[in-house]
Each structure stands twice: as structure tokens, then as C-alpha cells.
Short mmCIF file of C-alpha atoms in Angstrom, two decimals:
data_model
loop_
_atom_site.label_atom_id
_atom_site.label_comp_id
_atom_site.label_asym_id
_atom_site.label_seq_id
_atom_site.Cartn_x
_atom_site.Cartn_y
_atom_site.Cartn_z
CA MET A 1 0.12 -0.06 0.00
CA TYR A 2 2.95 2.39 0.65
CA ASN A 3 3.92 2.37 -3.06
CA VAL A 4 0.40 3.63 -3.80
CA ILE A 5 0.12 6.29 -1.04
CA ARG A 6 4.00 7.46 -1.28
CA TYR A 7 4.60 6.58 -4.89
CA GLU A 8 7.70 8.93 -5.29
CA ASP A 9 9.13 7.74 -1.93
CA SER A 10 8.67 4.15 -2.92
CA MET A 11 10.37 4.59 -6.24
CA LYS A 12 13.36 6.16 -4.69
CA ILE A 13 13.38 3.12 -2.13
CA LEU A 14 12.92 0.63 -4.97
CA ASP A 15 15.98 2.17 -6.79
CA ARG A 16 18.07 1.61 -4.13
CA LYS A 17 16.75 -1.74 -3.35
CA MET A 18 17.17 -2.94 -6.93
CA LYS A 19 20.83 -1.69 -6.91
CA ASN A 20 21.39 -3.68 -3.93
CA ILE A 21 19.87 -6.71 -5.20
CA GLN A 22 21.61 -6.60 -8.52
CA GLU A 23 25.14 -6.35 -6.68
CA THR A 24 24.64 -9.55 -4.99
CA GLY A 25 24.33 -11.58 -8.45
CA ALA A 26 21.26 -13.60 -7.07
CA ASN A 27 18.75 -14.70 -9.41
CA VAL A 28 16.04 -15.21 -6.99
CA VAL A 29 14.70 -12.80 -4.26
CA ALA A 30 12.74 -13.99 -1.41
CA THR A 31 10.09 -12.03 0.66
CA SER A 32 7.05 -12.79 2.56
CA ASN A 33 5.43 -9.17 2.22
CA PRO A 34 3.09 -8.93 -0.52
CA GLY A 35 3.56 -5.27 -1.11
CA CYS A 36 7.36 -6.03 -1.27
CA HIS A 37 6.83 -8.78 -3.62
CA LEU A 38 4.97 -6.63 -6.07
CA GLN A 39 7.41 -3.77 -5.94
CA ILE A 40 10.36 -5.97 -6.38
CA ASN A 41 8.88 -7.59 -9.27
CA TYR A 42 8.11 -4.43 -10.85
CA GLY A 43 11.78 -3.36 -10.39
CA ILE A 44 12.93 -6.47 -12.03
CA LYS A 45 10.68 -6.11 -15.08
CA LYS A 46 11.46 -2.44 -15.41
CA ARG A 47 15.11 -3.29 -15.43
CA LYS A 48 14.80 -6.33 -17.66
CA LEU A 49 16.62 -8.45 -15.08
CA ASN A 50 16.92 -12.08 -15.32
CA MET A 51 15.62 -13.01 -11.78
CA GLU A 52 12.37 -13.69 -9.99
CA VAL A 53 10.78 -13.05 -6.52
CA LEU A 54 9.47 -15.93 -4.59
CA HIS A 55 7.92 -16.27 -1.18
CA PRO A 56 10.18 -17.96 1.22
CA VAL A 57 8.00 -21.01 1.36
CA SER A 58 8.03 -21.31 -2.22
CA LEU A 59 11.80 -20.99 -2.21
CA LEU A 60 12.07 -23.85 0.26
CA ALA A 61 9.62 -26.03 -1.61
CA ARG A 62 11.68 -25.61 -4.66
CA ALA A 63 14.85 -26.40 -2.96
CA TYR A 64 13.59 -29.66 -1.32
CA LYS A 65 12.16 -30.71 -4.78
CA ASN A 66 15.61 -30.25 -6.37
CA ASP A 67 17.03 -32.00 -3.30
CA LEU A 68 14.97 -35.14 -3.96
CA SER A 69 15.66 -35.27 -7.69
#
């Protein structure tokens, strides 16, 4: 909701957050907050990055599935 009420501030925060995320070299970002999920996903698409946003439980499920393979 913050990104709707305080759009300009949220975009400044997103720019800083996306810079930090990119610097990690990760291809998956995990967050349990739906607003953060939407905002980070927007940042990924805007920058045409090859990464995805997952809920931590989805990330764990994927890891367990890969471990069983």
C-alpha cells in the first residue's frame, strides 16, 4: 500500500533496493511481504533483469524438490 500512497518515495526506495539486489548476483529474491513482492517484481521487469521474486516457502519447496531429484 505504501507504493500507492507514497509513490515517489517508494520509487526512490525501490531504486536503492534494486541496486543492492543486483550487486548480490542472485537470480532469486525471497520476501514474505506481498507489497514488497509486487514492488520488487516491478523493479525486475522495469530493468529487464533475469531474476524472480518468490515467497520464502516457495523457495524452500523448490529447494526440497531439487534435493529429492
